Amino acid sequence: MVTLEDVAKLANVSTMTVSKVLRGTGAISKQTRTRVFEAADKLGYVPNRLAGSLSARKSMLVAVLIPSIADTVYAEIISSLHSLLDQASLSIFIAESLMDPEVEERQIQELLSLRPAFLVRSGGIASTQRTKMLLQRFGVPHIQIWDGDDPQGQATVGPSHIEAGKIAASHFLELGLRKVAYIGAETHKDICASRRMESFIGDMTAAGAETRVLTEPDLPRQAESGELLTHRLLEDGLQVDGIFYLNDAMAIGGLRVLLKAGLRVPEDVRVMGFNGTSREQTINTRLTTISTNGHALGQTVAKAILENIGGQLPPSRTLCPVTLDLGNTT
């Protein structure tokens, strides 16, 4: 491993000079700076940012904890977040909670050990008491994303999932639907999805509609699960005129089963998803969905972090809009 001392020796300067040049501090001549950078490039020197941040009491790291890197929604958020932070020379470190409170606790402890400048954490998980204690006592600014219904940390940026459920119910009721189903998975882990479901079912039931809930705790929130649960709905002989799925992926899987069974969409049954991730893959069937804007969410979080660095306090709660994106499945 190339050290600071190796760079100093090749550039014929002190290690303190090398440190100042690489950190952009001190009154160092242009000629000396050039010599240090050339030596560092030649040796392939990589600065130890963690050690530097500890000694200077300043971190350039933003820790991000999300349920899954494979989730398209979070991929969009992180890409947008990184685009602004990178311009400010801030780096991000990503970890997954898998929506498991014990995993979240372990990851929070590991991330805080890196002494990040900020911790960006996805809400909607039933965090352990120890996780809550760590977040309160460690002193790292904590920004919560995705769960706009339960603000936590210095700032919260996310949509209202209660509002999303109400939008779905309102659309089905406007269409005159009276027998509907909600199909989802892992709702016991995902508090946000649970709120959407309860809000949707509550409004439909209050309006006199018959409702059926099909969820499985151990199935992934993917198209295959949508297929399986929709097939189960048909096997049970239940006739519904509308289905609201946990997300677009499950809705796409459900559509396959409905169409294969000879049902016409939307003439026989209406189908709606959530999160708008199917829009990019649309050819003929454009799923009606409730869209969130992951890019805008990521930009808002990044701006809140940069404002905090600049000494400003970001808003304690920023609700991101959820909108009904009409397709040809309703």
mmCIF file of C-alpha atoms in Angstrom:
data_model
loop_
_atom_site.group_PDB
_atom_site.id
_atom_site.type_symbol
_atom_site.label_atom_id
_atom_site.label_comp_id
_atom_site.label_asym_id
_atom_site.label_seq_id
_atom_site.Cartn_x
_atom_site.Cartn_y
_atom_site.Cartn_z
ATOM 1 C CA MET A 1 0.000 0.000 0.000
ATOM 2 C CA VAL A 2 1.365 3.401 -1.024
ATOM 3 C CA THR A 3 1.659 5.750 1.942
ATOM 4 C CA LEU A 4 1.802 9.489 2.445
ATOM 5 C CA GLU A 5 5.482 9.076 3.256
ATOM 6 C CA ASP A 6 6.117 7.425 -0.147
ATOM 7 C CA VAL A 7 4.563 10.394 -1.939
ATOM 8 C CA ALA A 8 6.560 12.842 0.186
ATOM 9 C CA LYS A 9 9.818 11.028 -0.577
ATOM 10 C CA LEU A 10 9.218 11.005 -4.335
ATOM 11 C CA ALA A 11 8.157 14.677 -4.357
ATOM 12 C CA ASN A 12 11.056 15.602 -2.057
ATOM 13 C CA VAL A 13 8.810 17.370 0.455
ATOM 14 C CA SER A 14 7.551 16.703 3.983
ATOM 15 C CA THR A 15 4.543 14.504 4.725
ATOM 16 C CA MET A 16 2.823 17.572 6.192
ATOM 17 C CA THR A 17 3.217 19.369 2.851
ATOM 18 C CA VAL A 18 1.752 16.398 0.994
ATOM 19 C CA SER A 19 -1.181 16.308 3.417
ATOM 20 C CA LYS A 20 -1.882 20.021 2.939
ATOM 21 C CA VAL A 21 -1.666 19.773 -0.856
ATOM 22 C CA LEU A 22 -4.046 16.806 -1.060
ATOM 23 C CA ARG A 23 -6.515 18.495 1.319
ATOM 24 C CA GLY A 24 -6.248 21.815 -0.550
ATOM 25 C CA THR A 25 -5.074 23.766 2.487
ATOM 26 C CA GLY A 26 -2.033 25.877 3.369
ATOM 27 C CA ALA A 27 0.045 28.386 1.424
ATOM 28 C CA ILE A 28 1.863 25.964 -0.868
ATOM 29 C CA SER A 29 3.507 27.136 -4.088
ATOM 30 C CA LYS A 30 2.037 26.057 -7.424
ATOM 31 C CA GLN A 31 5.285 24.309 -8.341
ATOM 32 C CA THR A 32 5.267 22.243 -5.136
ATOM 33 C CA ARG A 33 1.590 21.345 -5.563
ATOM 34 C CA THR A 34 2.250 20.144 -9.105
ATOM 35 C CA ARG A 35 5.176 18.027 -7.908
ATOM 36 C CA VAL A 36 3.058 16.419 -5.155
ATOM 37 C CA PHE A 37 0.149 15.634 -7.487
ATOM 38 C CA GLU A 38 2.493 14.128 -10.077
ATOM 39 C CA ALA A 39 4.133 11.945 -7.411
ATOM 40 C CA ALA A 40 0.744 10.799 -6.084
ATOM 41 C CA ASP A 41 -0.443 9.954 -9.604
ATOM 42 C CA LYS A 42 2.730 8.069 -10.429
ATOM 43 C CA LEU A 43 2.542 5.958 -7.279
ATOM 44 C CA GLY A 44 -1.224 5.437 -7.451
ATOM 45 C CA TYR A 45 -1.755 6.929 -3.996
ATOM 46 C CA VAL A 46 -5.297 6.710 -2.574
ATOM 47 C CA PRO A 47 -5.973 9.021 0.414
ATOM 48 C CA ASN A 48 -7.328 7.503 3.635
ATOM 49 C CA ARG A 49 -10.423 9.683 3.855
ATOM 50 C CA LEU A 50 -11.624 8.093 7.104
ATOM 51 C CA ALA A 51 -8.349 8.768 8.937
ATOM 52 C CA GLY A 52 -8.255 12.278 7.533
ATOM 53 C CA SER A 53 -11.801 13.035 8.593
ATOM 54 C CA LEU A 54 -11.148 11.779 12.128
ATOM 55 C CA SER A 55 -8.073 13.950 12.558
ATOM 56 C CA ALA A 56 -9.732 17.007 11.019
ATOM 57 C CA ARG A 57 -13.113 16.301 12.650
ATOM 58 C CA LYS A 58 -14.652 16.633 9.195
ATOM 59 C CA SER A 59 -16.121 13.802 7.172
ATOM 60 C CA MET A 60 -16.833 13.822 3.456
ATOM 61 C CA LEU A 61 -18.898 10.630 3.675
ATOM 62 C CA VAL A 62 -22.681 10.296 3.497
ATOM 63 C CA ALA A 63 -23.935 6.911 4.711
ATOM 64 C CA VAL A 64 -27.108 5.635 3.036
ATOM 65 C CA LEU A 65 -29.204 2.780 4.426
ATOM 66 C CA ILE A 66 -31.974 1.446 2.173
ATOM 67 C CA PRO A 67 -34.019 -1.780 2.116
ATOM 68 C CA SER A 68 -32.520 -3.090 -1.123
ATOM 69 C CA ILE A 69 -30.128 -1.885 -3.791
ATOM 70 C CA ALA A 70 -32.080 -4.012 -6.297
ATOM 71 C CA ASP A 71 -35.247 -1.940 -5.744
ATOM 72 C CA THR A 72 -35.702 0.348 -8.757
ATOM 73 C CA VAL A 73 -37.200 3.119 -6.627
ATOM 74 C CA TYR A 74 -34.149 3.346 -4.374
ATOM 75 C CA ALA A 75 -31.768 3.041 -7.316
ATOM 76 C CA GLU A 76 -33.324 6.178 -8.806
ATOM 77 C CA ILE A 77 -33.149 8.025 -5.475
ATOM 78 C CA ILE A 78 -29.484 7.139 -4.911
ATOM 79 C CA SER A 79 -28.476 8.060 -8.459
ATOM 80 C CA SER A 80 -30.108 11.465 -8.075
ATOM 81 C CA LEU A 81 -28.660 11.973 -4.586
ATOM 82 C CA HIS A 82 -25.149 11.092 -5.745
ATOM 83 C CA SER A 83 -25.271 13.429 -8.739
ATOM 84 C CA LEU A 84 -25.444 16.498 -6.475
ATOM 85 C CA LEU A 85 -23.261 15.254 -3.621
ATOM 86 C CA ASP A 86 -20.493 14.326 -6.041
ATOM 87 C CA GLN A 87 -20.333 17.934 -7.211
ATOM 88 C CA ALA A 88 -19.647 18.909 -3.581
ATOM 89 C CA SER A 89 -16.885 16.251 -3.262
ATOM 90 C CA LEU A 90 -19.061 14.152 -0.937
ATOM 91 C CA SER A 91 -19.022 10.375 -1.301
ATOM 92 C CA ILE A 92 -21.804 7.938 -0.425
ATOM 93 C CA PHE A 93 -21.561 4.559 1.255
ATOM 94 C CA ILE A 94 -24.593 2.277 0.741
ATOM 95 C CA ALA A 95 -25.864 -0.509 2.986
ATOM 96 C CA GLU A 96 -29.020 -2.655 2.908
ATOM 97 C CA SER A 97 -31.450 -3.293 5.770
ATOM 98 C CA LEU A 98 -33.578 -5.878 3.917
ATOM 99 C CA MET A 99 -36.501 -4.405 5.932
ATOM 100 C CA ASP A 100 -35.257 -6.437 8.905
ATOM 101 C CA PRO A 101 -35.040 -4.455 12.200
ATOM 102 C CA GLU A 102 -32.116 -6.573 13.466
ATOM 103 C CA VAL A 103 -30.178 -6.106 10.233
ATOM 104 C CA GLU A 104 -30.981 -2.396 10.302
ATOM 105 C CA GLU A 105 -29.592 -2.119 13.850
ATOM 106 C CA ARG A 106 -26.361 -3.866 12.885
ATOM 107 C CA GLN A 107 -25.929 -1.746 9.773
ATOM 108 C CA ILE A 108 -26.645 1.497 11.641
ATOM 109 C CA GLN A 109 -23.911 0.653 14.136
ATOM 110 C CA GLU A 110 -21.432 -0.150 11.354
ATOM 111 C CA LEU A 111 -22.287 2.990 9.398
ATOM 112 C CA LEU A 112 -21.961 5.238 12.444
ATOM 113 C CA SER A 113 -18.535 3.713 13.153
ATOM 114 C CA LEU A 114 -17.391 5.321 9.876
ATOM 115 C CA ARG A 115 -18.164 8.755 11.396
ATOM 116 C CA PRO A 116 -20.191 9.960 8.379
ATOM 117 C CA ALA A 117 -21.140 13.586 7.903
ATOM 118 C CA PHE A 118 -24.756 12.473 7.402
ATOM 119 C CA LEU A 119 -26.848 9.357 7.645
ATOM 120 C CA VAL A 120 -29.638 8.947 5.093
ATOM 121 C CA ARG A 121 -31.988 6.197 6.220
ATOM 122 C CA SER A 122 -35.170 4.795 4.702
ATOM 123 C CA GLY A 123 -38.155 4.902 7.035
ATOM 124 C CA GLY A 124 -41.034 2.461 7.174
ATOM 125 C CA ILE A 125 -39.229 -0.141 9.300
ATOM 126 C CA ALA A 126 -40.116 -1.066 12.891
ATOM 127 C CA SER A 127 -36.718 -0.082 14.278
ATOM 128 C CA THR A 128 -35.404 -1.624 17.483
ATOM 129 C CA GLN A 129 -35.029 0.467 20.649
ATOM 130 C CA ARG A 130 -31.261 0.236 20.330
ATOM 131 C CA THR A 131 -31.395 1.627 16.786
ATOM 132 C CA LYS A 132 -33.443 4.573 18.040
ATOM 133 C CA MET A 133 -30.954 5.113 20.868
ATOM 134 C CA LEU A 134 -27.989 5.063 18.468
ATOM 135 C CA LEU A 135 -29.649 7.589 16.155
ATOM 136 C CA GLN A 136 -30.461 9.926 19.060
ATOM 137 C CA ARG A 137 -27.150 9.773 20.913
ATOM 138 C CA PHE A 138 -24.485 9.513 18.255
ATOM 139 C CA GLY A 139 -24.795 13.075 17.010
ATOM 140 C CA VAL A 140 -24.683 12.374 13.259
ATOM 141 C CA PRO A 141 -27.361 14.336 11.361
ATOM 142 C CA HIS A 142 -30.036 11.848 10.314
ATOM 143 C CA ILE A 143 -32.255 12.364 7.286
ATOM 144 C CA GLN A 144 -35.147 9.962 6.792
ATOM 145 C CA ILE A 145 -36.451 9.235 3.306
ATOM 146 C CA TRP A 146 -39.514 7.564 1.776
ATOM 147 C CA ASP A 147 -41.802 7.684 4.838
ATOM 148 C CA GLY A 148 -43.491 11.081 4.793
ATOM 149 C CA ASP A 149 -46.214 10.015 7.235
ATOM 150 C CA ASP A 150 -43.909 9.580 10.265
ATOM 151 C CA PRO A 151 -41.217 12.310 10.368
ATOM 152 C CA GLN A 152 -37.979 11.339 12.116
ATOM 153 C CA GLY A 153 -34.453 12.679 12.358
ATOM 154 C CA GLN A 154 -33.319 16.215 11.533
ATOM 155 C CA ALA A 155 -35.345 16.083 8.320
ATOM 156 C CA THR A 156 -37.782 13.775 6.557
ATOM 157 C CA VAL A 157 -38.264 13.695 2.784
ATOM 158 C CA GLY A 158 -40.822 11.340 1.282
ATOM 159 C CA PRO A 159 -44.350 10.737 0.014
ATOM 160 C CA SER A 160 -47.451 10.157 2.114
ATOM 161 C CA HIS A 161 -48.440 6.527 1.669
ATOM 162 C CA ILE A 162 -51.749 7.208 3.383
ATOM 163 C CA GLU A 163 -52.474 9.732 0.641
ATOM 164 C CA ALA A 164 -51.416 7.201 -2.013
ATOM 165 C CA GLY A 165 -53.969 4.699 -0.674
ATOM 166 C CA LYS A 166 -56.658 7.363 -0.740
ATOM 167 C CA ILE A 167 -55.843 8.260 -4.344
ATOM 168 C CA ALA A 168 -56.160 4.599 -5.356
ATOM 169 C CA ALA A 169 -59.504 4.229 -3.584
ATOM 170 C CA SER A 170 -60.819 7.478 -5.029
ATOM 171 C CA HIS A 171 -59.982 6.353 -8.570
ATOM 172 C CA PHE A 172 -61.683 2.968 -8.142
ATOM 173 C CA LEU A 173 -64.756 4.576 -6.570
ATOM 174 C CA GLU A 174 -65.006 7.117 -9.398
ATOM 175 C CA LEU A 175 -65.050 4.162 -11.796
ATOM 176 C CA GLY A 176 -67.952 2.697 -9.831
ATOM 177 C CA LEU A 177 -66.076 -0.389 -8.648
ATOM 178 C CA ARG A 178 -67.732 -2.299 -5.791
ATOM 179 C CA LYS A 179 -65.726 -5.527 -5.472
ATOM 180 C CA VAL A 180 -61.986 -4.975 -5.140
ATOM 181 C CA ALA A 181 -58.857 -6.720 -3.922
ATOM 182 C CA TYR A 182 -55.495 -5.618 -2.591
ATOM 183 C CA ILE A 183 -52.539 -7.880 -3.416
ATOM 184 C CA GLY A 184 -49.172 -7.470 -1.713
ATOM 185 C CA ALA A 185 -46.282 -9.121 0.131
ATOM 186 C CA GLU A 186 -44.139 -8.466 3.214
ATOM 187 C CA THR A 187 -46.592 -5.832 4.471
ATOM 188 C CA HIS A 188 -45.717 -6.846 8.044
ATOM 189 C CA LYS A 189 -42.171 -5.606 7.393
ATOM 190 C CA ASP A 190 -42.969 -2.589 5.234
ATOM 191 C CA ILE A 191 -44.875 -0.061 7.339
ATOM 192 C CA CYS A 192 -45.264 2.284 4.351
ATOM 193 C CA ALA A 193 -46.904 -0.416 2.219
ATOM 194 C CA SER A 194 -49.098 -1.361 5.172
ATOM 195 C CA ARG A 195 -50.292 2.241 5.492
ATOM 196 C CA ARG A 196 -51.137 2.361 1.768
ATOM 197 C CA MET A 197 -53.089 -0.883 2.048
ATOM 198 C CA GLU A 198 -55.001 0.171 5.160
ATOM 199 C CA SER A 199 -55.809 3.572 3.700
ATOM 200 C CA PHE A 200 -57.070 2.023 0.463
ATOM 201 C CA ILE A 201 -59.128 -0.683 2.166
ATOM 202 C CA GLY A 202 -60.495 1.775 4.728
ATOM 203 C CA ASP A 203 -61.801 4.213 2.117
ATOM 204 C CA MET A 204 -63.233 1.471 -0.100
ATOM 205 C CA THR A 205 -64.992 -0.181 2.843
ATOM 206 C CA ALA A 206 -66.341 3.151 4.102
ATOM 207 C CA ALA A 207 -67.896 3.679 0.669
ATOM 208 C CA GLY A 208 -69.651 0.292 0.883
ATOM 209 C CA ALA A 209 -67.361 -1.707 -1.421
ATOM 210 C CA GLU A 210 -66.529 -5.362 -0.806
ATOM 211 C CA THR A 211 -62.808 -5.804 -0.240
ATOM 212 C CA ARG A 212 -60.410 -8.754 -0.147
ATOM 213 C CA VAL A 213 -56.766 -8.688 0.952
ATOM 214 C CA LEU A 214 -54.250 -11.250 -0.311
ATOM 215 C CA THR A 215 -50.748 -10.891 1.125
ATOM 216 C CA GLU A 216 -47.928 -13.292 1.897
ATOM 217 C CA PRO A 217 -45.254 -12.488 4.499
ATOM 218 C CA ASP A 218 -42.478 -14.524 2.893
ATOM 219 C CA LEU A 219 -42.893 -13.743 -0.805
ATOM 220 C CA PRO A 220 -40.651 -11.174 -2.514
ATOM 221 C CA ARG A 221 -42.313 -8.059 -3.876
ATOM 222 C CA GLN A 222 -41.711 -9.115 -7.480
ATOM 223 C CA ALA A 223 -43.727 -10.054 -10.569
ATOM 224 C CA GLU A 224 -43.660 -13.765 -9.708
ATOM 225 C CA SER A 225 -45.424 -13.062 -6.419
ATOM 226 C CA GLY A 226 -48.055 -11.022 -8.235
ATOM 227 C CA GLU A 227 -48.630 -13.999 -10.518
ATOM 228 C CA LEU A 228 -48.942 -16.451 -7.632
ATOM 229 C CA LEU A 229 -51.368 -14.380 -5.556
ATOM 230 C CA THR A 230 -53.506 -13.396 -8.551
ATOM 231 C CA HIS A 231 -53.719 -17.062 -9.536
ATOM 232 C CA ARG A 232 -54.838 -17.831 -5.984
ATOM 233 C CA LEU A 233 -57.511 -15.127 -6.236
ATOM 234 C CA LEU A 234 -58.912 -16.743 -9.376
ATOM 235 C CA GLU A 235 -58.709 -20.248 -7.892
ATOM 236 C CA ASP A 236 -60.800 -19.094 -4.931
ATOM 237 C CA GLY A 237 -63.501 -18.130 -7.413
ATOM 238 C CA LEU A 238 -63.636 -14.562 -6.178
ATOM 239 C CA GLN A 239 -64.936 -12.138 -8.744
ATOM 240 C CA VAL A 240 -63.544 -8.631 -8.424
ATOM 241 C CA ASP A 241 -63.763 -5.638 -10.699
ATOM 242 C CA GLY A 242 -60.563 -3.984 -9.486
ATOM 243 C CA ILE A 243 -57.155 -4.963 -8.038
ATOM 244 C CA PHE A 244 -54.677 -2.610 -6.363
ATOM 245 C CA TYR A 245 -51.199 -4.133 -6.146
ATOM 246 C CA LEU A 246 -48.406 -3.295 -3.700
ATOM 247 C CA ASN A 247 -46.150 -2.138 -6.551
ATOM 248 C CA ASP A 248 -45.847 -2.099 -10.324
ATOM 249 C CA ALA A 249 -43.785 -5.284 -10.460
ATOM 250 C CA MET A 250 -46.496 -7.329 -8.727
ATOM 251 C CA ALA A 251 -49.137 -5.676 -10.912
ATOM 252 C CA ILE A 252 -47.281 -6.734 -14.079
ATOM 253 C CA GLY A 253 -47.185 -10.317 -12.795
ATOM 254 C CA GLY A 254 -50.877 -10.167 -11.979
ATOM 255 C CA LEU A 255 -51.696 -8.862 -15.446
ATOM 256 C CA ARG A 256 -50.035 -11.911 -17.011
ATOM 257 C CA VAL A 257 -52.316 -14.253 -15.062
ATOM 258 C CA LEU A 258 -55.480 -12.256 -15.730
ATOM 259 C CA LEU A 259 -54.852 -12.070 -19.477
ATOM 260 C CA LYS A 260 -53.878 -15.749 -19.665
ATOM 261 C CA ALA A 261 -57.168 -16.611 -17.930
ATOM 262 C CA GLY A 262 -59.045 -14.820 -20.713
ATOM 263 C CA LEU A 263 -60.061 -11.801 -18.647
ATOM 264 C CA ARG A 264 -60.109 -8.462 -20.406
ATOM 265 C CA VAL A 265 -58.313 -5.545 -18.808
ATOM 266 C CA PRO A 266 -59.889 -3.083 -18.134
ATOM 267 C CA GLU A 267 -63.284 -4.294 -19.377
ATOM 268 C CA ASP A 268 -63.585 -7.219 -16.916
ATOM 269 C CA VAL A 269 -61.184 -6.103 -14.205
ATOM 270 C CA ARG A 270 -59.231 -2.908 -13.555
ATOM 271 C CA VAL A 271 -55.601 -3.088 -12.425
ATOM 272 C CA MET A 272 -53.514 -0.469 -10.613
ATOM 273 C CA GLY A 273 -49.929 -0.490 -9.315
ATOM 274 C CA PHE A 274 -47.755 1.811 -7.250
ATOM 275 C CA ASN A 275 -44.411 3.643 -7.734
ATOM 276 C CA GLY A 276 -44.432 4.167 -11.503
ATOM 277 C CA THR A 277 -41.460 1.905 -12.234
ATOM 278 C CA SER A 278 -43.263 0.168 -15.108
ATOM 279 C CA ARG A 279 -43.370 3.306 -17.251
ATOM 280 C CA GLU A 280 -39.922 2.750 -18.727
ATOM 281 C CA GLN A 281 -40.781 -0.771 -19.960
ATOM 282 C CA THR A 282 -44.186 0.056 -21.467
ATOM 283 C CA ILE A 283 -44.976 -1.090 -25.011
ATOM 284 C CA ASN A 284 -48.714 -1.664 -25.475
ATOM 285 C CA THR A 285 -50.138 -2.149 -21.990
ATOM 286 C CA ARG A 286 -49.544 0.994 -19.954
ATOM 287 C CA LEU A 287 -50.243 0.252 -16.313
ATOM 288 C CA THR A 288 -52.282 2.728 -14.311
ATOM 289 C CA THR A 289 -50.119 3.500 -11.302
ATOM 290 C CA ILE A 290 -49.549 5.949 -8.488
ATOM 291 C CA SER A 291 -46.234 7.558 -9.304
ATOM 292 C CA THR A 292 -43.513 8.846 -7.041
ATOM 293 C CA ASN A 293 -40.585 10.908 -8.299
ATOM 294 C CA GLY A 294 -37.410 9.277 -7.025
ATOM 295 C CA HIS A 295 -35.192 11.732 -8.891
ATOM 296 C CA ALA A 296 -36.841 14.749 -7.244
ATOM 297 C CA LEU A 297 -36.698 13.032 -3.843
ATOM 298 C CA GLY A 298 -32.969 12.382 -4.184
ATOM 299 C CA GLN A 299 -32.312 15.972 -5.242
ATOM 300 C CA THR A 300 -34.286 17.299 -2.264
ATOM 301 C CA VAL A 301 -32.286 15.142 0.153
ATOM 302 C CA ALA A 302 -28.982 16.223 -1.395
ATOM 303 C CA LYS A 303 -29.949 19.895 -1.141
ATOM 304 C CA ALA A 304 -30.930 19.406 2.516
ATOM 305 C CA ILE A 305 -27.477 17.929 3.216
ATOM 306 C CA LEU A 306 -25.676 20.760 1.417
ATOM 307 C CA GLU A 307 -27.810 23.358 3.221
ATOM 308 C CA ASN A 308 -26.868 21.793 6.545
ATOM 309 C CA ILE A 309 -23.172 21.918 5.625
ATOM 310 C CA GLY A 310 -23.666 25.583 4.787
ATOM 311 C CA GLY A 311 -25.112 26.236 8.231
ATOM 312 C CA GLN A 312 -28.794 26.296 7.255
ATOM 313 C CA LEU A 313 -31.463 24.119 8.817
ATOM 314 C CA PRO A 314 -33.482 22.221 6.169
ATOM 315 C CA PRO A 315 -37.268 21.887 6.584
ATOM 316 C CA SER A 316 -38.119 19.248 9.179
ATOM 317 C CA ARG A 317 -40.567 17.591 6.780
ATOM 318 C CA THR A 318 -40.848 17.721 2.999
ATOM 319 C CA LEU A 319 -43.764 15.803 1.490
ATOM 320 C CA CYS A 320 -43.066 14.576 -2.034
ATOM 321 C CA PRO A 321 -46.123 14.458 -4.293
ATOM 322 C CA VAL A 322 -47.827 11.212 -5.315
ATOM 323 C CA THR A 323 -49.806 11.390 -8.529
ATOM 324 C CA LEU A 324 -52.264 9.159 -10.366
ATOM 325 C CA ASP A 325 -50.632 8.153 -13.659
ATOM 326 C CA LEU A 326 -53.502 6.922 -15.831
ATOM 327 C CA GLY A 327 -52.769 4.053 -18.175
ATOM 328 C CA ASN A 328 -55.017 1.716 -20.142
ATOM 329 C CA THR A 329 -55.506 -0.855 -17.340
ATOM 330 C CA THR A 330 -58.308 1.115 -15.657
#
